[in-house]
Every structure is written in C-alpha cells, then in structure tokens.
Amino acid sequence: QGQLVESGGGSVQAGGSLRLSCAASLYSFRYYLLGWFRQVPGKEREGVALIDTDGSTVYADSVKGRFTISRDNANKFLYLQMNSLGPEDTAMYYCAAGGPGRATIPTMSNQRLFRDWGQGTQVTVSS
C-alpha cells in the first residue's frame, strides 16, 4: 500500500483560488486512476474530480468549470487547481489512488475502487 500526502489547503475568501497537491509514493504511479474527494462533517464523502491513466478527466457538476485536476507522472504528483471558490467548497479534501477504471461519473461514485487515501487537507472558504 502506498502513501499519499496532501498539501495546499487553507483559508481563503470567496472568489479566491487554491492549488492542492498530493505527493504519492506509489510504485508505477502512472498506471493508477487518481481522484480528489471531499467531505464535510456529518455528510458522506463525495467525488470532486478524477483523472485516469490516459489523462482523461471528469468533474462533479458542482465544480465543473472552476476546478482542474492534473497529474505529473514523472514526479508522482496529483494536483487540483481550485478557482472561484465559494463557501460551499469548504471541506476536507482527500486524494486517492486506485483502479482500474476510466474517469467517469459512475467510477467516481464507486469509492471502493480507490485503495489508497491521503489524510486530507482542510479547505475553508469564507463569504
């Protein structure tokens, strides 16, 4: 089992931006389906974005057009660029690795596909 470590969270005002990073110590990183998920206390963890081995991506409707997921296979990093943040984006954000699978909405809903998870980084957006 590999290790995933998130960073880049923090507190911002509405309309601001943050870039989350996830450093992975996974063998054959390039072959993993990767994703960002978020959770608010008292609610289920939800998928935010996925990126598969071909670089194809999918986003939750709530973040489409504002967030961008990307990966750096050479250095084993996963990123999430978050723009136009709003209070509704406040959550603990987790990166995850797993697969096999393609970057689709059904895959994002099947969190059992993701075997490795980070500890999370908190994002707080104030209005």
CSV table of N, CA, C and O in Angstrom, one decimal:
chain,number,residue,atom,x,y,z
A,1,GLN,N,0.9,-1.2,0.0
A,1,GLN,CA,0.0,0.0,0.0
A,1,GLN,C,0.9,1.2,0.0
A,1,GLN,O,1.8,1.3,0.8
A,2,GLY,N,0.5,2.2,-0.9
A,2,GLY,CA,1.4,3.4,-1.0
A,2,GLY,C,0.9,4.5,0.0
A,2,GLY,O,-0.1,4.3,0.7
A,3,GLN,N,1.7,5.5,0.0
A,3,GLN,CA,1.4,6.7,0.8
A,3,GLN,C,1.0,7.9,0.0
A,3,GLN,O,1.7,8.2,-1.0
A,4,LEU,N,0.0,8.6,0.4
A,4,LEU,CA,-0.4,9.8,-0.3
A,4,LEU,C,-0.5,10.9,0.8
A,4,LEU,O,-1.0,10.7,1.8
A,5,VAL,N,0.1,12.1,0.4
A,5,VAL,CA,0.2,13.2,1.3
A,5,VAL,C,-0.3,14.4,0.6
A,5,VAL,O,0.4,14.9,-0.3
A,6,GLU,N,-1.4,15.0,1.1
A,6,GLU,CA,-1.9,16.2,0.6
A,6,GLU,C,-1.3,17.4,1.2
A,6,GLU,O,-0.9,17.4,2.4
A,7,SER,N,-1.3,18.5,0.4
A,7,SER,CA,-0.9,19.8,1.0
A,7,SER,C,-1.6,20.9,0.1
A,7,SER,O,-2.2,20.6,-0.9
A,8,GLY,N,-1.5,22.1,0.6
A,8,GLY,CA,-2.1,23.3,-0.1
A,8,GLY,C,-3.4,23.8,0.3
A,8,GLY,O,-3.9,24.8,-0.2
A,9,GLY,N,-4.0,23.1,1.3
A,9,GLY,CA,-5.2,23.6,1.8
A,9,GLY,C,-5.0,24.9,2.6
A,9,GLY,O,-3.9,25.3,2.9
A,10,GLY,N,-6.1,25.5,3.0
A,10,GLY,CA,-6.0,26.7,3.8
A,10,GLY,C,-7.3,27.5,3.9
A,10,GLY,O,-8.4,26.9,3.5
A,11,SER,N,-7.3,28.7,4.3
A,11,SER,CA,-8.5,29.6,4.4
A,11,SER,C,-8.4,30.7,3.4
A,11,SER,O,-7.3,31.4,3.3
A,12,VAL,N,-9.4,30.9,2.6
A,12,VAL,CA,-9.5,31.9,1.6
A,12,VAL,C,-10.8,32.5,1.6
A,12,VAL,O,-11.8,31.9,2.1
A,13,GLN,N,-10.9,33.7,1.0
A,13,GLN,CA,-12.2,34.4,0.9
A,13,GLN,C,-12.9,33.9,-0.4
A,13,GLN,O,-12.2,33.4,-1.4
A,14,ALA,N,-14.2,34.0,-0.4
A,14,ALA,CA,-15.0,33.6,-1.6
A,14,ALA,C,-14.4,34.3,-2.9
A,14,ALA,O,-14.1,35.5,-2.8
A,15,GLY,N,-14.3,33.6,-3.9
A,15,GLY,CA,-13.8,34.1,-5.2
A,15,GLY,C,-12.3,33.9,-5.3
A,15,GLY,O,-11.7,34.1,-6.4
A,16,GLY,N,-11.7,33.4,-4.3
A,16,GLY,CA,-10.2,33.1,-4.3
A,16,GLY,C,-9.9,31.8,-4.9
A,16,GLY,O,-10.8,31.0,-5.4
A,17,SER,N,-8.6,31.5,-4.9
A,17,SER,CA,-8.1,30.2,-5.5
A,17,SER,C,-7.2,29.5,-4.6
A,17,SER,O,-6.5,30.1,-3.7
A,18,LEU,N,-7.1,28.2,-4.7
A,18,LEU,CA,-6.1,27.4,-4.0
A,18,LEU,C,-5.7,26.3,-5.0
A,18,LEU,O,-6.4,25.9,-5.8
A,19,ARG,N,-4.5,25.8,-4.7
A,19,ARG,CA,-4.0,24.7,-5.5
A,19,ARG,C,-3.6,23.6,-4.5
A,19,ARG,O,-2.6,23.8,-3.7
A,20,LEU,N,-4.3,22.5,-4.6
A,20,LEU,CA,-3.9,21.3,-3.7
A,20,LEU,C,-2.9,20.4,-4.5
A,20,LEU,O,-3.0,20.2,-5.7
A,21,SER,N,-2.0,19.9,-3.7
A,21,SER,CA,-1.1,18.9,-4.2
A,21,SER,C,-1.2,17.6,-3.4
A,21,SER,O,-1.5,17.6,-2.3
A,22,CYS,N,-0.8,16.5,-4.1
A,22,CYS,CA,-0.8,15.2,-3.5
A,22,CYS,C,0.5,14.5,-3.9
A,22,CYS,O,0.6,14.2,-5.1
A,23,ALA,N,1.3,14.3,-3.0
A,23,ALA,CA,2.6,13.5,-3.3
A,23,ALA,C,2.4,12.1,-3.0
A,23,ALA,O,1.8,11.7,-1.9
A,24,ALA,N,2.7,11.2,-4.0
A,24,ALA,CA,2.5,9.8,-3.9
A,24,ALA,C,3.7,9.0,-3.9
A,24,ALA,O,4.7,9.3,-4.6
A,25,SER,N,3.8,8.0,-3.0
A,25,SER,CA,4.9,7.1,-3.0
A,25,SER,C,4.3,5.7,-3.5
A,25,SER,O,4.3,4.7,-2.8
A,26,LEU,N,3.9,5.7,-4.7
A,26,LEU,CA,3.2,4.5,-5.3
A,26,LEU,C,4.1,4.0,-6.4
A,26,LEU,O,4.6,4.8,-7.3
A,27,TYR,N,4.3,2.7,-6.4
A,27,TYR,CA,5.1,2.1,-7.5
A,27,TYR,C,4.2,2.1,-8.7
A,27,TYR,O,3.0,1.9,-8.7
A,28,SER,N,4.8,2.4,-9.9
A,28,SER,CA,4.0,2.5,-11.1
A,28,SER,C,2.9,3.5,-11.0
A,28,SER,O,1.7,3.2,-11.4
A,29,PHE,N,3.2,4.7,-10.5
A,29,PHE,CA,2.2,5.7,-10.3
A,29,PHE,C,1.4,6.0,-11.6
A,29,PHE,O,0.2,6.2,-11.5
A,30,ARG,N,2.0,5.9,-12.7
A,30,ARG,CA,1.3,6.3,-14.0
A,30,ARG,C,0.2,5.4,-14.3
A,30,ARG,O,-0.6,5.7,-15.2
A,31,TYR,N,0.1,4.2,-13.7
A,31,TYR,CA,-0.9,3.3,-14.0
A,31,TYR,C,-2.1,3.4,-13.1
A,31,TYR,O,-3.1,2.6,-13.2
A,32,TYR,N,-2.1,4.3,-12.2
A,32,TYR,CA,-3.2,4.5,-11.3
A,32,TYR,C,-4.3,5.5,-11.7
A,32,TYR,O,-4.0,6.5,-12.3
A,33,LEU,N,-5.5,5.1,-11.5
A,33,LEU,CA,-6.6,6.1,-11.6
A,33,LEU,C,-6.5,6.9,-10.3
A,33,LEU,O,-6.4,6.4,-9.2
A,34,LEU,N,-6.6,8.3,-10.5
A,34,LEU,CA,-6.4,9.2,-9.4
A,34,LEU,C,-7.6,10.1,-9.2
A,34,LEU,O,-8.3,10.4,-10.2
A,35,GLY,N,-7.9,10.5,-8.0
A,35,GLY,CA,-9.0,11.4,-7.8
A,35,GLY,C,-8.9,12.2,-6.6
A,35,GLY,O,-8.1,12.0,-5.7
A,36,TRP,N,-9.7,13.3,-6.5
A,36,TRP,CA,-9.9,14.1,-5.4
A,36,TRP,C,-11.3,14.0,-4.9
A,36,TRP,O,-12.3,13.9,-5.7
A,37,PHE,N,-11.5,13.9,-3.6
A,37,PHE,CA,-12.7,13.7,-2.9
A,37,PHE,C,-12.8,14.7,-1.8
A,37,PHE,O,-11.8,15.2,-1.4
A,38,ARG,N,-14.0,15.0,-1.3
A,38,ARG,CA,-14.1,16.0,-0.2
A,38,ARG,C,-15.2,15.5,0.7
A,38,ARG,O,-16.2,14.8,0.3
A,39,GLN,N,-15.1,15.9,2.0
A,39,GLN,CA,-16.1,15.6,3.0
A,39,GLN,C,-16.3,16.7,3.9
A,39,GLN,O,-15.3,17.3,4.4
A,40,VAL,N,-17.6,16.9,4.2
A,40,VAL,CA,-18.0,17.9,5.2
A,40,VAL,C,-18.5,17.1,6.4
A,40,VAL,O,-19.1,16.0,6.2
A,41,PRO,N,-18.2,17.5,7.7
A,41,PRO,CA,-18.7,16.7,8.8
A,41,PRO,C,-20.1,16.5,8.8
A,41,PRO,O,-20.9,17.4,8.5
A,42,GLY,N,-20.5,15.2,9.0
A,42,GLY,CA,-21.9,14.9,9.0
A,42,GLY,C,-22.5,14.5,7.7
A,42,GLY,O,-23.6,14.1,7.5
A,43,LYS,N,-21.7,14.6,6.6
A,43,LYS,CA,-22.1,14.2,5.3
A,43,LYS,C,-21.2,13.2,4.7
A,43,LYS,O,-20.0,13.0,5.2
A,44,GLU,N,-21.7,12.5,3.7
A,44,GLU,CA,-20.9,11.5,3.0
A,44,GLU,C,-19.7,12.1,2.2
A,44,GLU,O,-19.9,13.2,1.7
A,45,ARG,N,-18.7,11.4,2.1
A,45,ARG,CA,-17.6,11.8,1.2
A,45,ARG,C,-18.0,11.8,-0.3
A,45,ARG,O,-18.7,10.9,-0.7
A,46,GLU,N,-17.7,12.9,-1.0
A,46,GLU,CA,-18.2,12.9,-2.4
A,46,GLU,C,-17.0,13.1,-3.3
A,46,GLU,O,-16.0,13.7,-3.0
A,47,GLY,N,-17.2,12.6,-4.5
A,47,GLY,CA,-16.2,12.8,-5.6
A,47,GLY,C,-16.1,14.2,-6.1
A,47,GLY,O,-17.2,14.8,-6.3
A,48,VAL,N,-14.9,14.7,-6.4
A,48,VAL,CA,-14.8,16.0,-6.9
A,48,VAL,C,-14.3,15.9,-8.4
A,48,VAL,O,-14.8,16.5,-9.3
A,49,ALA,N,-13.2,15.2,-8.6
A,49,ALA,CA,-12.6,15.0,-9.9
A,49,ALA,C,-11.8,13.8,-10.0
A,49,ALA,O,-11.2,13.4,-9.0
A,50,LEU,N,-11.7,13.2,-11.2
A,50,LEU,CA,-10.9,12.0,-11.5
A,50,LEU,C,-10.0,12.3,-12.7
A,50,LEU,O,-10.4,13.1,-13.6
A,51,ILE,N,-8.9,11.7,-12.7
A,51,ILE,CA,-8.0,11.7,-13.9
A,51,ILE,C,-7.5,10.2,-14.1
A,51,ILE,O,-7.0,9.6,-13.1
A,52,ASP,N,-7.6,9.7,-15.3
A,52,ASP,CA,-7.2,8.3,-15.5
A,52,ASP,C,-5.8,8.3,-16.1
A,52,ASP,O,-5.2,9.3,-16.3
A,53,THR,N,-5.4,7.1,-16.5
A,53,THR,CA,-4.1,6.9,-17.0
A,53,THR,C,-3.8,7.5,-18.3
A,53,THR,O,-2.7,7.8,-18.7
A,54,ASP,N,-4.9,7.8,-19.1
A,54,ASP,CA,-4.7,8.5,-20.4
A,54,ASP,C,-4.8,10.0,-20.2
A,54,ASP,O,-4.7,10.7,-21.2
A,55,GLY,N,-5.1,10.4,-19.0
A,55,GLY,CA,-5.2,11.9,-18.8
A,55,GLY,C,-6.6,12.4,-19.0
A,55,GLY,O,-6.9,13.6,-18.9
A,56,SER,N,-7.6,11.5,-19.3
A,56,SER,CA,-9.0,11.9,-19.3
A,56,SER,C,-9.5,12.3,-17.9
A,56,SER,O,-9.0,11.7,-17.0
A,57,THR,N,-10.4,13.3,-17.9
A,57,THR,CA,-10.8,13.8,-16.6
A,57,THR,C,-12.3,13.8,-16.6
A,57,THR,O,-13.0,13.8,-17.6
A,58,VAL,N,-12.9,13.9,-15.4
A,58,VAL,CA,-14.3,14.1,-15.1
A,58,VAL,C,-14.4,14.9,-13.9
A,58,VAL,O,-13.6,14.7,-12.9
A,59,TYR,N,-15.5,15.7,-13.8
A,59,TYR,CA,-15.7,16.5,-12.7
A,59,TYR,C,-17.1,16.4,-12.2
A,59,TYR,O,-18.1,16.2,-12.9
A,60,ALA,N,-17.3,16.6,-10.9
A,60,ALA,CA,-18.6,16.8,-10.3
A,60,ALA,C,-19.2,18.0,-10.9
A,60,ALA,O,-18.5,19.0,-11.1
A,61,ASP,N,-20.5,18.0,-11.1
A,61,ASP,CA,-21.2,19.2,-11.7
A,61,ASP,C,-20.9,20.5,-10.8
A,61,ASP,O,-20.8,21.6,-11.4
A,62,SER,N,-20.8,20.3,-9.5
A,62,SER,CA,-20.7,21.4,-8.6
A,62,SER,C,-19.3,22.2,-8.8
A,62,SER,O,-19.2,23.3,-8.4
A,63,VAL,N,-18.4,21.5,-9.4
A,63,VAL,CA,-17.0,22.2,-9.6
A,63,VAL,C,-16.6,22.3,-11.0
A,63,VAL,O,-15.6,23.0,-11.3
A,64,LYS,N,-17.4,21.8,-11.9
A,64,LYS,CA,-17.1,21.9,-13.4
A,64,LYS,C,-16.9,23.3,-13.8
A,64,LYS,O,-17.7,24.2,-13.5
A,65,GLY,N,-15.8,23.6,-14.5
A,65,GLY,CA,-15.5,24.9,-15.0
A,65,GLY,C,-14.8,25.8,-14.0
A,65,GLY,O,-14.2,26.8,-14.3
A,66,ARG,N,-14.7,25.3,-12.7
A,66,ARG,CA,-13.9,26.0,-11.7
A,66,ARG,C,-12.7,25.3,-11.3
A,66,ARG,O,-11.7,25.9,-10.9
A,67,PHE,N,-12.7,24.0,-11.2
A,67,PHE,CA,-11.6,23.2,-10.7
A,67,PHE,C,-10.9,22.4,-11.9
A,67,PHE,O,-11.6,22.1,-12.9
A,68,THR,N,-9.7,22.2,-11.8
A,68,THR,CA,-8.9,21.5,-12.8
A,68,THR,C,-8.0,20.4,-12.1
A,68,THR,O,-7.2,20.8,-11.3
A,69,ILE,N,-8.2,19.2,-12.5
A,69,ILE,CA,-7.3,18.1,-12.0
A,69,ILE,C,-6.2,17.8,-13.0
A,69,ILE,O,-6.4,17.9,-14.2
A,70,SER,N,-5.0,17.6,-12.4
A,70,SER,CA,-3.9,17.2,-13.3
A,70,SER,C,-2.9,16.3,-12.6
A,70,SER,O,-3.0,16.2,-11.4
A,71,ARG,N,-2.1,15.7,-13.3
A,71,ARG,CA,-1.1,14.7,-12.7
A,71,ARG,C,0.2,14.9,-13.4
A,71,ARG,O,0.4,15.3,-14.5
A,72,ASP,N,1.3,14.6,-12.6
A,72,ASP,CA,2.6,14.6,-13.0
A,72,ASP,C,3.2,13.3,-12.8
A,72,ASP,O,3.6,13.0,-11.6
A,73,ASN,N,3.2,12.4,-13.8
A,73,ASN,CA,3.6,11.0,-13.6
A,73,ASN,C,5.1,10.9,-13.3
A,73,ASN,O,5.5,10.0,-12.5
A,74,ALA,N,5.9,11.8,-13.8
A,74,ALA,CA,7.3,11.7,-13.6
A,74,ALA,C,7.7,11.9,-12.2
A,74,ALA,O,8.6,11.3,-11.6
A,75,ASN,N,7.0,12.9,-11.5
A,75,ASN,CA,7.4,13.2,-10.2
A,75,ASN,C,6.3,12.7,-9.1
A,75,ASN,O,6.5,12.9,-8.0
A,76,LYS,N,5.4,11.9,-9.6
A,76,LYS,CA,4.4,11.3,-8.8
A,76,LYS,C,3.6,12.3,-8.0
A,76,LYS,O,3.5,12.2,-6.7
A,77,PHE,N,3.0,13.3,-8.7
A,77,PHE,CA,2.1,14.2,-8.0
A,77,PHE,C,0.7,14.3,-8.7
A,77,PHE,O,0.6,14.1,-9.9
A,78,LEU,N,-0.2,14.6,-7.9
A,78,LEU,CA,-1.6,14.9,-8.3
A,78,LEU,C,-1.9,16.3,-7.8
A,78,LEU,O,-1.6,16.6,-6.7
A,79,TYR,N,-2.6,17.0,-8.7
A,79,TYR,CA,-3.0,18.4,-8.3
A,79,TYR,C,-4.5,18.7,-8.5
A,79,TYR,O,-5.1,18.0,-9.3
A,80,LEU,N,-4.9,19.7,-7.8
A,80,LEU,CA,-6.3,20.2,-8.0
A,80,LEU,C,-6.2,21.7,-7.9
A,80,LEU,O,-6.0,22.3,-6.8
A,81,GLN,N,-6.4,22.4,-9.0
A,81,GLN,CA,-6.5,23.8,-9.1
A,81,GLN,C,-7.9,24.2,-8.9
A,81,GLN,O,-8.8,23.8,-9.6
A,82,MET,N,-8.1,25.0,-7.8
A,82,MET,CA,-9.5,25.4,-7.5
A,82,MET,C,-9.6,26.9,-7.6
A,82,MET,O,-8.9,27.7,-6.9
A,83,ASN,N,-10.5,27.4,-8.5
A,83,ASN,CA,-10.7,28.8,-8.7
A,83,ASN,C,-12.2,29.1,-8.4
A,83,ASN,O,-13.0,28.3,-8.3
A,84,SER,N,-12.4,30.4,-8.2
A,84,SER,CA,-13.8,30.9,-7.9
A,84,SER,C,-14.4,30.1,-6.8
A,84,SER,O,-15.5,29.7,-6.8
A,85,LEU,N,-13.6,30.0,-5.7
A,85,LEU,CA,-14.1,29.2,-4.6
A,85,LEU,C,-15.3,29.9,-3.9
A,85,LEU,O,-15.3,31.1,-3.8
A,86,GLY,N,-16.2,29.1,-3.4
A,86,GLY,CA,-17.3,29.6,-2.6
A,86,GLY,C,-17.4,28.9,-1.3
A,86,GLY,O,-16.8,27.8,-1.1
A,87,PRO,N,-18.2,29.4,-0.3
A,87,PRO,CA,-18.3,28.7,1.0
A,87,PRO,C,-18.8,27.3,0.8
A,87,PRO,O,-18.4,26.4,1.7
A,88,GLU,N,-19.5,26.9,-0.2
A,88,GLU,CA,-19.9,25.5,-0.4
A,88,GLU,C,-18.8,24.6,-0.7
A,88,GLU,O,-19.0,23.4,-0.7
A,89,ASP,N,-17.6,25.1,-1.0
A,89,ASP,CA,-16.4,24.3,-1.3
A,89,ASP,C,-15.7,24.0,0.0
A,89,ASP,O,-14.7,23.2,0.0
A,90,THR,N,-16.1,24.5,1.1
A,90,THR,CA,-15.4,24.2,2.4
A,90,THR,C,-15.6,22.8,2.7
A,90,THR,O,-16.7,22.2,2.8
A,91,ALA,N,-14.5,22.1,3.0
A,91,ALA,CA,-14.5,20.7,3.2
A,91,ALA,C,-13.1,20.2,3.5
A,91,ALA,O,-12.1,20.9,3.3
A,92,MET,N,-13.0,19.0,4.0
A,92,MET,CA,-11.7,18.3,4.0
A,92,MET,C,-11.5,17.6,2.6
A,92,MET,O,-12.4,16.9,2.2
A,93,TYR,N,-10.4,17.8,2.0
A,93,TYR,CA,-10.1,17.3,0.7
A,93,TYR,C,-9.1,16.2,0.7
A,93,TYR,O,-8.1,16.3,1.4
A,94,TYR,N,-9.4,15.1,0.1
A,94,TYR,CA,-8.6,13.9,0.1
A,94,TYR,C,-8.2,13.5,-1.3
A,94,TYR,O,-9.0,13.6,-2.3
A,95,CYS,N,-7.0,13.1,-1.5
A,95,CYS,CA,-6.6,12.5,-2.8
A,95,CYS,C,-6.6,11.0,-2.6
A,95,CYS,O,-6.5,10.4,-1.5
A,96,ALA,N,-6.8,10.3,-3.7
A,96,ALA,CA,-7.0,8.8,-3.7
A,96,ALA,C,-6.4,8.2,-4.9
A,96,ALA,O,-6.4,8.9,-6.0
A,97,ALA,N,-6.0,7.0,-4.8
A,97,ALA,CA,-5.4,6.3,-6.0
A,97,ALA,C,-6.0,4.9,-6.0
A,97,ALA,O,-6.3,4.2,-5.0
A,98,GLY,N,-6.3,4.4,-7.2
A,98,GLY,CA,-6.9,3.1,-7.3
A,98,GLY,C,-7.0,2.7,-8.8
A,98,GLY,O,-6.2,3.0,-9.6
A,99,GLY,N,-8.1,2.0,-9.0
A,99,GLY,CA,-8.4,1.5,-10.4
A,99,GLY,C,-8.4,0.0,-10.4
A,99,GLY,O,-8.3,-0.7,-9.3
A,100,PRO,N,-8.5,-0.6,-11.5
A,100,PRO,CA,-8.5,0.0,-12.8
A,100,PRO,C,-9.9,0.7,-13.1
A,100,PRO,O,-10.8,0.4,-12.4
A,101,GLY,N,-9.9,1.6,-14.0
A,101,GLY,CA,-11.1,2.3,-14.3
A,101,GLY,C,-10.8,3.6,-15.1
A,101,GLY,O,-9.7,4.1,-15.2
A,102,ARG,N,-11.9,4.0,-15.7
A,102,ARG,CA,-11.8,5.3,-16.5
A,102,ARG,C,-12.4,6.4,-15.7
A,102,ARG,O,-13.1,6.2,-14.8
A,103,ALA,N,-12.1,7.6,-16.1
A,103,ALA,CA,-12.6,8.8,-15.4
A,103,ALA,C,-14.0,9.0,-15.9
A,103,ALA,O,-14.2,9.7,-16.9
A,104,THR,N,-14.9,8.5,-15.2
A,104,THR,CA,-16.4,8.6,-15.5
A,104,THR,C,-17.1,8.9,-14.2
A,104,THR,O,-16.6,8.7,-13.1
A,105,ILE,N,-18.3,9.4,-14.3
A,105,ILE,CA,-19.1,9.7,-13.1
A,105,ILE,C,-19.4,8.4,-12.4
A,105,ILE,O,-19.3,8.4,-11.1
A,106,PRO,N,-19.8,7.3,-13.0
A,106,PRO,CA,-20.0,6.1,-12.2
A,106,PRO,C,-18.8,5.6,-11.5
A,106,PRO,O,-18.9,5.1,-10.3
A,107,THR,N,-17.6,5.8,-12.1
A,107,THR,CA,-16.4,5.4,-11.4
A,107,THR,C,-16.2,6.3,-10.2
A,107,THR,O,-15.7,5.8,-9.1
A,108,MET,N,-16.4,7.5,-10.3
A,108,MET,CA,-16.2,8.4,-9.2
A,108,MET,C,-17.2,8.1,-8.0
A,108,MET,O,-16.8,8.3,-6.8
A,109,SER,N,-18.3,7.5,-8.3
A,109,SER,CA,-19.3,7.1,-7.3
A,109,SER,C,-18.9,5.8,-6.6
A,109,SER,O,-19.4,5.5,-5.5
A,110,ASN,N,-18.0,5.0,-7.2
A,110,ASN,CA,-17.6,3.8,-6.7
A,110,ASN,C,-16.2,3.9,-5.9
A,110,ASN,O,-15.2,3.6,-6.4
A,111,GLN,N,-16.3,4.4,-4.7
A,111,GLN,CA,-15.1,4.8,-3.9
A,111,GLN,C,-14.4,3.5,-3.5
A,111,GLN,O,-13.2,3.6,-3.1
A,112,ARG,N,-15.0,2.3,-3.6
A,112,ARG,CA,-14.2,1.1,-3.3
A,112,ARG,C,-13.1,0.8,-4.3
A,112,ARG,O,-12.2,0.0,-4.0
A,113,LEU,N,-13.2,1.4,-5.4
A,113,LEU,CA,-12.1,1.3,-6.4
A,113,LEU,C,-10.8,1.9,-5.9
A,113,LEU,O,-9.7,1.6,-6.4
A,114,PHE,N,-10.9,2.8,-5.0
A,114,PHE,CA,-9.7,3.6,-4.5
A,114,PHE,C,-9.2,3.0,-3.3
A,114,PHE,O,-9.8,3.1,-2.2
A,115,ARG,N,-8.0,2.4,-3.4
A,115,ARG,CA,-7.4,1.6,-2.3
A,115,ARG,C,-6.5,2.5,-1.4
A,115,ARG,O,-6.3,2.1,-0.2
A,116,ASP,N,-6.0,3.5,-1.9
A,116,ASP,CA,-5.0,4.3,-1.2
A,116,ASP,C,-5.6,5.7,-1.0
A,116,ASP,O,-6.0,6.3,-2.0
A,117,TRP,N,-5.5,6.2,0.2
A,117,TRP,CA,-6.1,7.5,0.5
A,117,TRP,C,-5.1,8.3,1.4
A,117,TRP,O,-4.4,7.8,2.2
A,118,GLY,N,-5.1,9.7,1.1
A,118,GLY,CA,-4.3,10.5,2.0
A,118,GLY,C,-5.1,10.9,3.3
A,118,GLY,O,-6.2,10.4,3.5
A,119,GLN,N,-4.4,11.7,4.1
A,119,GLN,CA,-5.0,12.0,5.4
A,119,GLN,C,-5.9,13.3,5.3
A,119,GLN,O,-6.7,13.6,6.2
A,120,GLY,N,-5.8,14.0,4.2
A,120,GLY,CA,-6.7,15.1,3.9
A,120,GLY,C,-6.1,16.4,4.2
A,120,GLY,O,-5.1,16.5,5.0
A,121,THR,N,-6.6,17.5,3.5
A,121,THR,CA,-6.1,18.8,3.8
A,121,THR,C,-7.4,19.7,3.8
A,121,THR,O,-8.3,19.6,2.9
A,122,GLN,N,-7.5,20.5,4.8
A,122,GLN,CA,-8.7,21.3,5.0
A,122,GLN,C,-8.7,22.6,4.1
A,122,GLN,O,-7.7,23.3,4.0
A,123,VAL,N,-9.9,22.8,3.5
A,123,VAL,CA,-10.1,24.0,2.7
A,123,VAL,C,-11.3,24.7,3.3
A,123,VAL,O,-12.4,24.1,3.5
A,124,THR,N,-11.1,26.0,3.7
A,124,THR,CA,-12.2,26.8,4.3
A,124,THR,C,-12.3,28.1,3.5
A,124,THR,O,-11.4,28.8,3.3
A,125,VAL,N,-13.6,28.3,3.0
A,125,VAL,CA,-13.8,29.5,2.2
A,125,VAL,C,-14.9,30.3,3.0
A,125,VAL,O,-15.9,29.9,3.3
A,126,SER,N,-14.5,31.5,3.2
A,126,SER,CA,-15.4,32.4,3.9
A,126,SER,C,-16.0,33.4,3.0
A,126,SER,O,-15.5,33.8,1.9
A,127,SER,N,-17.3,33.8,3.3
A,127,SER,CA,-18.0,34.6,2.4
A,127,SER,C,-17.7,36.1,2.7
A,127,SER,O,-17.1,36.5,3.7
